[in-house]
């Protein structure tokens, strides 16, 4: 028991320097054992050990989480993070970031480890970058996309390297750095033209068109939308063959048509805009690809910045 000075005894109310705390709850004091014994029946319902407040330190919480999941094998953790990503539970994805980051530095010879291939390293970085982006942590996402681009550069994977540039442009745009966004979109477009990456070329042209439209450079925007639409014709060829290519072609064509129509409308070319808009609405009914919610938003109110770039 700890000696106290000054407070009154909880039973007899006598103030003395020799009062001692209740050793359990620490909230009341007594001048002696006799008073404590006589007061026990009254005090017992309230006598509880104080709860320790959980520490709020971020590093402590992360280490606690890591300890709780220390028994997970790398492949189990990989599956767990993938499932959270598919559910779009980005906060849960990021709870594993520190452990997975550490795993990425381990030997690729570790069988079953997610860092066994460069492709999986790329996917792991991309998963965390996308999660940060979706939660609005654009600077952290940007740092990861830069790592991703460097990794693909070292492996001479031009297509994935180009898509990292597109994502860097989107980060800059969300950070309200339009000049930085334009720089990355131009770099991605040049990269796409050299490599023959048609989906990348269309996407980067659409990003540049949107920026030009925002700045009031409508004729530039119209030409960029037209170019993006023309390139869409080839988006299911070359490196984008198969089902993925068909889906991307459909999505990029949809956004290019609506963006083109909107730029024409803003330029006062209503008749041309109406024709492109009808073509866009017909296109939406022709195939799969876009999320139904996005299709509905296109049909009801036209494209929004989030859709177009």
PDB file of C-alpha atoms in Angstrom:
ATOM      1  CA  UNK A   1       0.000   0.000   0.000  1.00  0.00           C
ATOM      2  CA  UNK A   2       1.081   3.516  -0.782  1.00  0.00           C
ATOM      3  CA  UNK A   3       1.144   6.239   1.881  1.00  0.00           C
ATOM      4  CA  UNK A   4      -1.047   9.298   1.161  1.00  0.00           C
ATOM      5  CA  UNK A   5      -1.141  12.691   2.895  1.00  0.00           C
ATOM      6  CA  UNK A   6      -4.189  14.905   3.289  1.00  0.00           C
ATOM      7  CA  UNK A   7      -7.264  13.014   1.914  1.00  0.00           C
ATOM      8  CA  UNK A   8     -10.110  11.945   4.221  1.00  0.00           C
ATOM      9  CA  UNK A   9     -10.798   8.355   5.236  1.00  0.00           C
ATOM     10  CA  UNK A  10     -13.659   6.912   3.158  1.00  0.00           C
ATOM     11  CA  UNK A  11     -15.326   5.530   6.323  1.00  0.00           C
ATOM     12  CA  UNK A  12     -14.763   7.946   9.234  1.00  0.00           C
ATOM     13  CA  UNK A  13     -13.840  11.053   7.179  1.00  0.00           C
ATOM     14  CA  UNK A  14     -10.823  11.719   9.392  1.00  0.00           C
ATOM     15  CA  UNK A  15      -7.935  13.437   7.616  1.00  0.00           C
ATOM     16  CA  UNK A  16      -4.522  12.105   8.483  1.00  0.00           C
ATOM     17  CA  UNK A  17      -1.145  11.805   6.831  1.00  0.00           C
ATOM     18  CA  UNK A  18      -1.180   8.077   7.492  1.00  0.00           C
ATOM     19  CA  UNK A  19      -4.169   7.296   5.237  1.00  0.00           C
ATOM     20  CA  UNK A  20      -3.539   4.477   2.799  1.00  0.00           C
ATOM     21  CA  UNK A  21      -5.073   3.682  -0.603  1.00  0.00           C
ATOM     22  CA  UNK A  22      -7.295   0.697  -1.265  1.00  0.00           C
ATOM     23  CA  UNK A  23      -4.774  -1.634  -2.844  1.00  0.00           C
ATOM     24  CA  UNK A  24      -7.238  -2.802  -5.541  1.00  0.00           C
ATOM     25  CA  UNK A  25      -9.042   0.230  -6.961  1.00  0.00           C
ATOM     26  CA  UNK A  26      -6.624   2.977  -5.777  1.00  0.00           C
ATOM     27  CA  UNK A  27      -9.592   5.374  -5.616  1.00  0.00           C
ATOM     28  CA  UNK A  28     -10.339   5.584  -1.889  1.00  0.00           C
ATOM     29  CA  UNK A  29      -8.194   5.818   1.264  1.00  0.00           C
ATOM     30  CA  UNK A  30      -8.579   4.654   4.875  1.00  0.00           C
ATOM     31  CA  UNK A  31      -6.988   5.767   8.096  1.00  0.00           C
ATOM     32  CA  UNK A  32      -6.578   2.163   9.199  1.00  0.00           C
ATOM     33  CA  UNK A  33      -7.495  -1.493   8.701  1.00  0.00           C
ATOM     34  CA  UNK A  34     -10.495  -1.220  11.041  1.00  0.00           C
ATOM     35  CA  UNK A  35     -12.183   1.478   8.925  1.00  0.00           C
ATOM     36  CA  UNK A  36     -11.410  -0.394   5.709  1.00  0.00           C
ATOM     37  CA  UNK A  37     -12.972  -3.604   7.091  1.00  0.00           C
ATOM     38  CA  UNK A  38     -16.157  -1.828   8.259  1.00  0.00           C
ATOM     39  CA  UNK A  39     -16.524   0.001   4.934  1.00  0.00           C
ATOM     40  CA  UNK A  40     -15.925  -3.066   2.766  1.00  0.00           C
ATOM     41  CA  UNK A  41     -19.593  -4.036   2.303  1.00  0.00           C
ATOM     42  CA  UNK A  42     -20.349  -0.552   0.947  1.00  0.00           C
ATOM     43  CA  UNK A  43     -17.184  -0.243  -1.100  1.00  0.00           C
ATOM     44  CA  UNK A  44     -17.115  -3.763  -2.590  1.00  0.00           C
ATOM     45  CA  UNK A  45     -19.494  -3.138  -5.581  1.00  0.00           C
ATOM     46  CA  UNK A  46     -17.295  -0.240  -6.761  1.00  0.00           C
ATOM     47  CA  UNK A  47     -13.921  -1.774  -5.994  1.00  0.00           C
ATOM     48  CA  UNK A  48     -12.377  -2.705  -9.335  1.00  0.00           C
ATOM     49  CA  UNK A  49      -8.853  -2.474 -10.590  1.00  0.00           C
ATOM     50  CA  UNK A  50      -8.516   0.467 -12.989  1.00  0.00           C
ATOM     51  CA  UNK A  51      -8.419  -0.485 -16.647  1.00  0.00           C
ATOM     52  CA  UNK A  52      -5.211   0.233 -18.455  1.00  0.00           C
ATOM     53  CA  UNK A  53      -5.823   2.599 -21.363  1.00  0.00           C
ATOM     54  CA  UNK A  54      -4.718   0.988 -24.614  1.00  0.00           C
ATOM     55  CA  UNK A  55      -1.673   2.761 -26.022  1.00  0.00           C
ATOM     56  CA  UNK A  56      -2.435   4.810 -29.135  1.00  0.00           C
ATOM     57  CA  UNK A  57       1.107   4.880 -30.421  1.00  0.00           C
ATOM     58  CA  UNK A  58       0.960   3.860 -34.091  1.00  0.00           C
ATOM     59  CA  UNK A  59       4.207   1.936 -34.042  1.00  0.00           C
ATOM     60  CA  UNK A  60       3.093   0.031 -30.927  1.00  0.00           C
ATOM     61  CA  UNK A  61      -0.225  -0.903 -32.545  1.00  0.00           C
ATOM     62  CA  UNK A  62       1.545  -2.080 -35.668  1.00  0.00           C
ATOM     63  CA  UNK A  63       3.938  -4.233 -33.664  1.00  0.00           C
ATOM     64  CA  UNK A  64       1.014  -5.701 -31.713  1.00  0.00           C
ATOM     65  CA  UNK A  65      -0.738  -6.558 -34.989  1.00  0.00           C
ATOM     66  CA  UNK A  66       2.444  -8.114 -36.335  1.00  0.00           C
ATOM     67  CA  UNK A  67       2.823 -10.232 -33.190  1.00  0.00           C
ATOM     68  CA  UNK A  68      -0.777 -11.448 -33.426  1.00  0.00           C
ATOM     69  CA  UNK A  69      -0.182 -12.571 -37.021  1.00  0.00           C
ATOM     70  CA  UNK A  70       3.361 -13.811 -36.596  1.00  0.00           C
ATOM     71  CA  UNK A  71       2.239 -17.400 -37.076  1.00  0.00           C
ATOM     72  CA  UNK A  72       0.993 -16.726 -40.618  1.00  0.00           C
ATOM     73  CA  UNK A  73       3.180 -18.162 -43.339  1.00  0.00           C
ATOM     74  CA  UNK A  74       4.124 -15.812 -46.205  1.00  0.00           C
ATOM     75  CA  UNK A  75       1.710 -17.551 -48.580  1.00  0.00           C
ATOM     76  CA  UNK A  76      -1.134 -17.373 -46.003  1.00  0.00           C
ATOM     77  CA  UNK A  77      -0.523 -13.670 -45.510  1.00  0.00           C
ATOM     78  CA  UNK A  78      -0.404 -13.162 -49.273  1.00  0.00           C
ATOM     79  CA  UNK A  79      -3.808 -14.867 -49.601  1.00  0.00           C
ATOM     80  CA  UNK A  80      -5.216 -12.831 -46.703  1.00  0.00           C
ATOM     81  CA  UNK A  81      -4.125  -9.544 -48.267  1.00  0.00           C
ATOM     82  CA  UNK A  82      -5.474 -10.581 -51.674  1.00  0.00           C
ATOM     83  CA  UNK A  83      -8.864 -11.378 -50.156  1.00  0.00           C
ATOM     84  CA  UNK A  84      -8.988  -8.008 -48.389  1.00  0.00           C
ATOM     85  CA  UNK A  85      -8.048  -6.306 -51.656  1.00  0.00           C
ATOM     86  CA  UNK A  86     -10.842  -8.084 -53.528  1.00  0.00           C
ATOM     87  CA  UNK A  87     -13.304  -6.920 -50.843  1.00  0.00           C
ATOM     88  CA  UNK A  88     -11.924  -3.378 -51.334  1.00  0.00           C
ATOM     89  CA  UNK A  89     -11.058  -3.358 -47.630  1.00  0.00           C
ATOM     90  CA  UNK A  90      -8.055  -1.105 -48.169  1.00  0.00           C
ATOM     91  CA  UNK A  91      -7.501  -0.372 -44.483  1.00  0.00           C
ATOM     92  CA  UNK A  92      -7.105  -4.109 -43.856  1.00  0.00           C
ATOM     93  CA  UNK A  93      -4.708  -4.393 -46.799  1.00  0.00           C
ATOM     94  CA  UNK A  94      -2.505  -1.679 -45.331  1.00  0.00           C
ATOM     95  CA  UNK A  95      -2.395  -3.323 -41.908  1.00  0.00           C
ATOM     96  CA  UNK A  96      -0.119  -5.912 -43.496  1.00  0.00           C
ATOM     97  CA  UNK A  97       2.091  -3.422 -45.309  1.00  0.00           C
ATOM     98  CA  UNK A  98       5.000  -3.390 -42.847  1.00  0.00           C
ATOM     99  CA  UNK A  99       5.248  -7.177 -42.658  1.00  0.00           C
ATOM    100  CA  UNK A 100       4.914  -7.603 -46.409  1.00  0.00           C
ATOM    101  CA  UNK A 101       7.471  -4.840 -46.973  1.00  0.00           C
ATOM    102  CA  UNK A 102       9.884  -6.815 -44.819  1.00  0.00           C
ATOM    103  CA  UNK A 103       9.076  -9.987 -46.758  1.00  0.00           C
ATOM    104  CA  UNK A 104       9.918  -8.279 -50.031  1.00  0.00           C
ATOM    105  CA  UNK A 105      13.478  -7.845 -48.821  1.00  0.00           C
ATOM    106  CA  UNK A 106      13.907 -11.523 -48.025  1.00  0.00           C
ATOM    107  CA  UNK A 107      15.534 -14.036 -50.290  1.00  0.00           C
ATOM    108  CA  UNK A 108      13.596 -14.979 -53.412  1.00  0.00           C
ATOM    109  CA  UNK A 109      14.858 -18.501 -52.805  1.00  0.00           C
ATOM    110  CA  UNK A 110      12.404 -18.893 -49.923  1.00  0.00           C
ATOM    111  CA  UNK A 111       9.891 -21.325 -51.432  1.00  0.00           C
ATOM    112  CA  UNK A 112       6.320 -20.133 -51.398  1.00  0.00           C
ATOM    113  CA  UNK A 113       7.380 -16.596 -50.570  1.00  0.00           C
ATOM    114  CA  UNK A 114       5.460 -13.858 -52.413  1.00  0.00           C
ATOM    115  CA  UNK A 115       8.733 -12.256 -53.478  1.00  0.00           C
ATOM    116  CA  UNK A 116       9.765 -15.362 -55.440  1.00  0.00           C
ATOM    117  CA  UNK A 117       9.166 -13.583 -58.742  1.00  0.00           C
ATOM    118  CA  UNK A 118       9.545 -10.027 -59.957  1.00  0.00           C
ATOM    119  CA  UNK A 119       5.930 -10.140 -61.108  1.00  0.00           C
ATOM    120  CA  UNK A 120       4.758 -10.852 -57.561  1.00  0.00           C
ATOM    121  CA  UNK A 121       6.958  -8.081 -56.190  1.00  0.00           C
ATOM    122  CA  UNK A 122       5.338  -5.771 -58.716  1.00  0.00           C
ATOM    123  CA  UNK A 123       1.841  -6.930 -57.728  1.00  0.00           C
ATOM    124  CA  UNK A 124       2.604  -6.568 -54.030  1.00  0.00           C
ATOM    125  CA  UNK A 125       3.848  -2.988 -54.419  1.00  0.00           C
ATOM    126  CA  UNK A 126       0.904  -2.178 -56.688  1.00  0.00           C
ATOM    127  CA  UNK A 127      -1.613  -3.540 -54.196  1.00  0.00           C
ATOM    128  CA  UNK A 128      -0.351  -1.297 -51.409  1.00  0.00           C
ATOM    129  CA  UNK A 129       0.040   1.689 -53.742  1.00  0.00           C
ATOM    130  CA  UNK A 130      -3.551   1.309 -54.960  1.00  0.00           C
ATOM    131  CA  UNK A 131      -4.805   0.979 -51.380  1.00  0.00           C
ATOM    132  CA  UNK A 132      -3.039   4.197 -50.375  1.00  0.00           C
ATOM    133  CA  UNK A 133      -4.419   5.911 -53.476  1.00  0.00           C
ATOM    134  CA  UNK A 134      -8.001   4.829 -52.739  1.00  0.00           C
ATOM    135  CA  UNK A 135      -7.676   6.083 -49.152  1.00  0.00           C
ATOM    136  CA  UNK A 136      -6.343   9.450 -50.326  1.00  0.00           C
ATOM    137  CA  UNK A 137      -2.710   8.926 -49.281  1.00  0.00           C
ATOM    138  CA  UNK A 138      -1.480  10.190 -52.648  1.00  0.00           C
ATOM    139  CA  UNK A 139       2.110  10.980 -51.646  1.00  0.00           C
ATOM    140  CA  UNK A 140       2.679   7.489 -50.232  1.00  0.00           C
ATOM    141  CA  UNK A 141       1.019   5.968 -53.308  1.00  0.00           C
ATOM    142  CA  UNK A 142       3.282   8.050 -55.535  1.00  0.00           C
ATOM    143  CA  UNK A 143       6.413   6.797 -53.752  1.00  0.00           C
ATOM    144  CA  UNK A 144       5.299   3.188 -54.286  1.00  0.00           C
ATOM    145  CA  UNK A 145       4.412   3.737 -57.950  1.00  0.00           C
ATOM    146  CA  UNK A 146       7.921   5.137 -58.472  1.00  0.00           C
ATOM    147  CA  UNK A 147       9.386   1.968 -56.952  1.00  0.00           C
ATOM    148  CA  UNK A 148       7.118  -0.086 -59.171  1.00  0.00           C
ATOM    149  CA  UNK A 149       8.253   1.787 -62.279  1.00  0.00           C
ATOM    150  CA  UNK A 150      11.931   1.322 -61.378  1.00  0.00           C
ATOM    151  CA  UNK A 151      11.390  -2.401 -60.796  1.00  0.00           C
ATOM    152  CA  UNK A 152       9.760  -2.875 -64.199  1.00  0.00           C
ATOM    153  CA  UNK A 153      12.490  -0.771 -65.821  1.00  0.00           C
ATOM    154  CA  UNK A 154      15.179  -3.054 -64.453  1.00  0.00           C
ATOM    155  CA  UNK A 155      13.247  -6.029 -65.870  1.00  0.00           C
ATOM    156  CA  UNK A 156      12.650  -4.294 -69.215  1.00  0.00           C
ATOM    157  CA  UNK A 157       8.861  -4.632 -68.884  1.00  0.00           C
ATOM    158  CA  UNK A 158       7.887  -1.557 -70.871  1.00  0.00           C
ATOM    159  CA  UNK A 159       4.113  -2.001 -70.677  1.00  0.00           C
ATOM    160  CA  UNK A 160       3.966  -2.164 -66.885  1.00  0.00           C
ATOM    161  CA  UNK A 161       6.520   0.625 -66.637  1.00  0.00           C
ATOM    162  CA  UNK A 162       4.205   2.787 -68.750  1.00  0.00           C
ATOM    163  CA  UNK A 163       1.183   2.046 -66.565  1.00  0.00           C
ATOM    164  CA  UNK A 164       3.172   3.181 -63.540  1.00  0.00           C
ATOM    165  CA  UNK A 165       3.609   6.532 -65.324  1.00  0.00           C
ATOM    166  CA  UNK A 166      -0.180   6.816 -65.752  1.00  0.00           C
ATOM    167  CA  UNK A 167      -0.662   6.192 -62.033  1.00  0.00           C
ATOM    168  CA  UNK A 168       1.981   8.763 -61.166  1.00  0.00           C
ATOM    169  CA  UNK A 169       0.100  11.271 -63.326  1.00  0.00           C
ATOM    170  CA  UNK A 170      -3.109  10.527 -61.415  1.00  0.00           C
ATOM    171  CA  UNK A 171      -1.328  11.038 -58.099  1.00  0.00           C
ATOM    172  CA  UNK A 172      -0.044  14.434 -59.276  1.00  0.00           C
ATOM    173  CA  UNK A 173      -3.522  15.383 -60.442  1.00  0.00           C
ATOM    174  CA  UNK A 174      -5.061  14.501 -57.100  1.00  0.00           C
ATOM    175  CA  UNK A 175      -2.337  16.545 -55.409  1.00  0.00           C
ATOM    176  CA  UNK A 176      -3.473  19.488 -57.612  1.00  0.00           C
ATOM    177  CA  UNK A 177      -0.167  19.551 -59.475  1.00  0.00           C
ATOM    178  CA  UNK A 178      -1.528  19.754 -63.030  1.00  0.00           C
ATOM    179  CA  UNK A 179       1.891  20.514 -64.520  1.00  0.00           C
ATOM    180  CA  UNK A 180       3.301  17.380 -62.883  1.00  0.00           C
ATOM    181  CA  UNK A 181       0.325  15.339 -64.099  1.00  0.00           C
ATOM    182  CA  UNK A 182       0.799  16.607 -67.656  1.00  0.00           C
ATOM    183  CA  UNK A 183       4.504  15.701 -67.534  1.00  0.00           C
ATOM    184  CA  UNK A 184       3.742  12.080 -66.598  1.00  0.00           C
ATOM    185  CA  UNK A 185       0.889  11.744 -69.113  1.00  0.00           C
ATOM    186  CA  UNK A 186       3.176  13.024 -71.899  1.00  0.00           C
ATOM    187  CA  UNK A 187       5.925  10.646 -70.819  1.00  0.00           C
ATOM    188  CA  UNK A 188       3.466   7.734 -70.806  1.00  0.00           C
ATOM    189  CA  UNK A 189       2.129   8.673 -74.241  1.00  0.00           C
ATOM    190  CA  UNK A 190       5.614   8.904 -75.736  1.00  0.00           C
ATOM    191  CA  UNK A 191       6.512   5.588 -74.115  1.00  0.00           C
ATOM    192  CA  UNK A 192       3.355   3.981 -75.525  1.00  0.00           C
ATOM    193  CA  UNK A 193       3.954   5.252 -79.057  1.00  0.00           C
ATOM    194  CA  UNK A 194       7.493   3.855 -79.065  1.00  0.00           C
ATOM    195  CA  UNK A 195       6.437   0.477 -77.656  1.00  0.00           C
ATOM    196  CA  UNK A 196       3.157   0.051 -79.526  1.00  0.00           C
ATOM    197  CA  UNK A 197       1.138  -0.127 -76.291  1.00  0.00           C
ATOM    198  CA  UNK A 198      -2.278   0.935 -77.591  1.00  0.00           C
ATOM    199  CA  UNK A 199      -4.273   0.901 -74.336  1.00  0.00           C
ATOM    200  CA  UNK A 200      -1.551   2.940 -72.671  1.00  0.00           C
ATOM    201  CA  UNK A 201      -1.526   5.410 -75.559  1.00  0.00           C
ATOM    202  CA  UNK A 202      -5.303   5.874 -75.423  1.00  0.00           C
ATOM    203  CA  UNK A 203      -5.343   6.266 -71.640  1.00  0.00           C
ATOM    204  CA  UNK A 204      -2.521   8.826 -71.625  1.00  0.00           C
ATOM    205  CA  UNK A 205      -4.129  10.807 -74.473  1.00  0.00           C
ATOM    206  CA  UNK A 206      -7.396  10.884 -72.514  1.00  0.00           C
ATOM    207  CA  UNK A 207      -5.574  12.176 -69.451  1.00  0.00           C
ATOM    208  CA  UNK A 208      -3.997  14.958 -71.511  1.00  0.00           C
ATOM    209  CA  UNK A 209      -7.363  15.738 -73.113  1.00  0.00           C
ATOM    210  CA  UNK A 210      -8.992  16.104 -69.718  1.00  0.00           C
ATOM    211  CA  UNK A 211      -6.253  18.484 -68.531  1.00  0.00           C
ATOM    212  CA  UNK A 212      -6.550  20.563 -71.722  1.00  0.00           C
ATOM    213  CA  UNK A 213     -10.315  20.685 -71.265  1.00  0.00           C
ATOM    214  CA  UNK A 214      -9.923  21.876 -67.682  1.00  0.00           C
ATOM    215  CA  UNK A 215      -7.601  24.670 -68.836  1.00  0.00           C
ATOM    216  CA  UNK A 216     -10.052  25.793 -71.524  1.00  0.00           C
ATOM    217  CA  UNK A 217      -7.883  24.596 -74.442  1.00  0.00           C
ATOM    218  CA  UNK A 218     -10.903  23.027 -76.126  1.00  0.00           C
ATOM    219  CA  UNK A 219      -9.459  22.553 -79.612  1.00  0.00           C
ATOM    220  CA  UNK A 220      -6.455  20.723 -78.146  1.00  0.00           C
ATOM    221  CA  UNK A 221      -8.821  18.649 -76.024  1.00  0.00           C
ATOM    222  CA  UNK A 222     -10.984  17.732 -79.032  1.00  0.00           C
ATOM    223  CA  UNK A 223      -7.958  16.546 -81.029  1.00  0.00           C
ATOM    224  CA  UNK A 224      -6.669  14.507 -78.083  1.00  0.00           C
ATOM    225  CA  UNK A 225     -10.077  12.868 -77.523  1.00  0.00           C
ATOM    226  CA  UNK A 226     -10.279  12.086 -81.254  1.00  0.00           C
ATOM    227  CA  UNK A 227      -6.802  10.535 -81.187  1.00  0.00           C
ATOM    228  CA  UNK A 228      -7.601   8.492 -78.049  1.00  0.00           C
ATOM    229  CA  UNK A 229     -10.742   7.172 -79.754  1.00  0.00           C
ATOM    230  CA  UNK A 230      -8.876   6.195 -82.913  1.00  0.00           C
ATOM    231  CA  UNK A 231      -6.230   4.312 -80.935  1.00  0.00           C
ATOM    232  CA  UNK A 232      -8.968   2.377 -79.093  1.00  0.00           C
ATOM    233  CA  UNK A 233      -9.590   0.429 -82.307  1.00  0.00           C
ATOM    234  CA  UNK A 234      -6.311  -1.425 -81.705  1.00  0.00           C
ATOM    235  CA  UNK A 235      -6.583  -1.905 -77.920  1.00  0.00           C
ATOM    236  CA  UNK A 236      -7.350  -5.630 -78.151  1.00  0.00           C
ATOM    237  CA  UNK A 237      -4.341  -6.313 -80.382  1.00  0.00           C
ATOM    238  CA  UNK A 238      -0.661  -6.774 -79.654  1.00  0.00           C
ATOM    239  CA  UNK A 239       0.108  -6.996 -75.949  1.00  0.00           C
ATOM    240  CA  UNK A 240      -3.573  -6.686 -74.987  1.00  0.00           C
ATOM    241  CA  UNK A 241      -4.977  -9.758 -76.715  1.00  0.00           C
ATOM    242  CA  UNK A 242      -7.632 -11.900 -75.049  1.00  0.00           C
ATOM    243  CA  UNK A 243     -10.415 -11.102 -72.594  1.00  0.00           C
ATOM    244  CA  UNK A 244      -8.440  -8.418 -70.763  1.00  0.00           C
ATOM    245  CA  UNK A 245      -7.845  -6.588 -74.027  1.00  0.00           C
ATOM    246  CA  UNK A 246     -11.554  -6.698 -74.903  1.00  0.00           C
ATOM    247  CA  UNK A 247     -12.552  -5.272 -71.537  1.00  0.00           C
ATOM    248  CA  UNK A 248      -9.991  -2.505 -71.659  1.00  0.00           C
ATOM    249  CA  UNK A 249     -10.959  -1.623 -75.231  1.00  0.00           C
ATOM    250  CA  UNK A 250     -14.596  -1.344 -74.200  1.00  0.00           C
ATOM    251  CA  UNK A 251     -13.869   0.809 -71.159  1.00  0.00           C
ATOM    252  CA  UNK A 252     -11.422   3.136 -72.905  1.00  0.00           C
ATOM    253  CA  UNK A 253     -13.737   3.537 -75.915  1.00  0.00           C
ATOM    254  CA  UNK A 254     -16.620   4.420 -73.566  1.00  0.00           C
ATOM    255  CA  UNK A 255     -14.662   7.107 -71.732  1.00  0.00           C
ATOM    256  CA  UNK A 256     -13.177   8.479 -74.979  1.00  0.00           C
ATOM    257  CA  UNK A 257     -16.608   8.809 -76.607  1.00  0.00           C
ATOM    258  CA  UNK A 258     -18.167  10.620 -73.668  1.00  0.00           C
ATOM    259  CA  UNK A 259     -15.119  12.854 -73.211  1.00  0.00           C
ATOM    260  CA  UNK A 260     -15.116  13.692 -76.923  1.00  0.00           C
ATOM    261  CA  UNK A 261     -18.828  14.545 -76.821  1.00  0.00           C
ATOM    262  CA  UNK A 262     -18.390  16.795 -73.791  1.00  0.00           C
ATOM    263  CA  UNK A 263     -15.459  18.689 -75.347  1.00  0.00           C
ATOM    264  CA  UNK A 264     -17.483  19.288 -78.520  1.00  0.00           C
ATOM    265  CA  UNK A 265     -20.432  20.527 -76.458  1.00  0.00           C
ATOM    266  CA  UNK A 266     -18.223  22.961 -74.524  1.00  0.00           C
ATOM    267  CA  UNK A 267     -16.846  24.229 -77.842  1.00  0.00           C
ATOM    268  CA  UNK A 268     -20.390  25.001 -79.021  1.00  0.00           C
ATOM    269  CA  UNK A 269     -20.470  22.202 -81.599  1.00  0.00           C
ATOM    270  CA  UNK A 270     -23.789  20.828 -80.368  1.00  0.00           C
ATOM    271  CA  UNK A 271     -24.722  18.799 -83.432  1.00  0.00           C
ATOM    272  CA  UNK A 272     -21.410  16.930 -83.533  1.00  0.00           C
ATOM    273  CA  UNK A 273     -21.577  16.438 -79.776  1.00  0.00           C
ATOM    274  CA  UNK A 274     -25.068  14.931 -80.004  1.00  0.00           C
ATOM    275  CA  UNK A 275     -23.947  12.457 -82.673  1.00  0.00           C
ATOM    276  CA  UNK A 276     -20.960  11.295 -80.600  1.00  0.00           C
ATOM    277  CA  UNK A 277     -23.129  11.069 -77.481  1.00  0.00           C
ATOM    278  CA  UNK A 278     -25.655   8.817 -79.253  1.00  0.00           C
ATOM    279  CA  UNK A 279     -22.779   6.671 -80.459  1.00  0.00           C
ATOM    280  CA  UNK A 280     -21.479   6.472 -76.890  1.00  0.00           C
ATOM    281  CA  UNK A 281     -24.835   5.402 -75.481  1.00  0.00           C
ATOM    282  CA  UNK A 282     -25.189   2.728 -78.166  1.00  0.00           C
ATOM    283  CA  UNK A 283     -21.675   1.524 -77.392  1.00  0.00           C
ATOM    284  CA  UNK A 284     -22.551   0.954 -73.734  1.00  0.00           C
ATOM    285  CA  UNK A 285     -25.180  -1.597 -74.770  1.00  0.00           C
ATOM    286  CA  UNK A 286     -22.844  -3.586 -76.999  1.00  0.00           C
ATOM    287  CA  UNK A 287     -20.548  -5.318 -74.585  1.00  0.00           C
ATOM    288  CA  UNK A 288     -19.216  -5.954 -71.090  1.00  0.00           C
ATOM    289  CA  UNK A 289     -16.565  -4.042 -69.274  1.00  0.00           C
ATOM    290  CA  UNK A 290     -17.604  -1.128 -67.172  1.00  0.00           C
ATOM    291  CA  UNK A 291     -19.139  -1.379 -63.742  1.00  0.00           C
ATOM    292  CA  UNK A 292     -22.980  -0.988 -63.962  1.00  0.00           C
ATOM    293  CA  UNK A 293     -22.835   1.978 -61.584  1.00  0.00           C
ATOM    294  CA  UNK A 294     -20.376   3.770 -63.866  1.00  0.00           C
ATOM    295  CA  UNK A 295     -22.504   2.992 -66.924  1.00  0.00           C
ATOM    296  CA  UNK A 296     -25.537   4.506 -65.180  1.00  0.00           C
ATOM    297  CA  UNK A 297     -23.585   7.651 -64.296  1.00  0.00           C
ATOM    298  CA  UNK A 298     -22.397   7.978 -67.891  1.00  0.00           C
ATOM    299  CA  UNK A 299     -25.926   7.586 -69.242  1.00  0.00           C
ATOM    300  CA  UNK A 300     -27.524   9.961 -66.757  1.00  0.00           C
ATOM    301  CA  UNK A 301     -25.031  12.784 -66.453  1.00  0.00           C
ATOM    302  CA  UNK A 302     -22.100  12.242 -68.757  1.00  0.00           C
ATOM    303  CA  UNK A 303     -18.495  11.658 -67.710  1.00  0.00           C
ATOM    304  CA  UNK A 304     -16.940  12.946 -64.504  1.00  0.00           C
ATOM    305  CA  UNK A 305     -13.241  13.684 -63.931  1.00  0.00           C
ATOM    306  CA  UNK A 306     -12.832  10.447 -61.960  1.00  0.00           C
ATOM    307  CA  UNK A 307     -13.993   8.423 -64.960  1.00  0.00           C
ATOM    308  CA  UNK A 308     -12.124  10.242 -67.658  1.00  0.00           C
ATOM    309  CA  UNK A 309      -8.615  10.159 -66.217  1.00  0.00           C
TER     310      UNK A 309
END
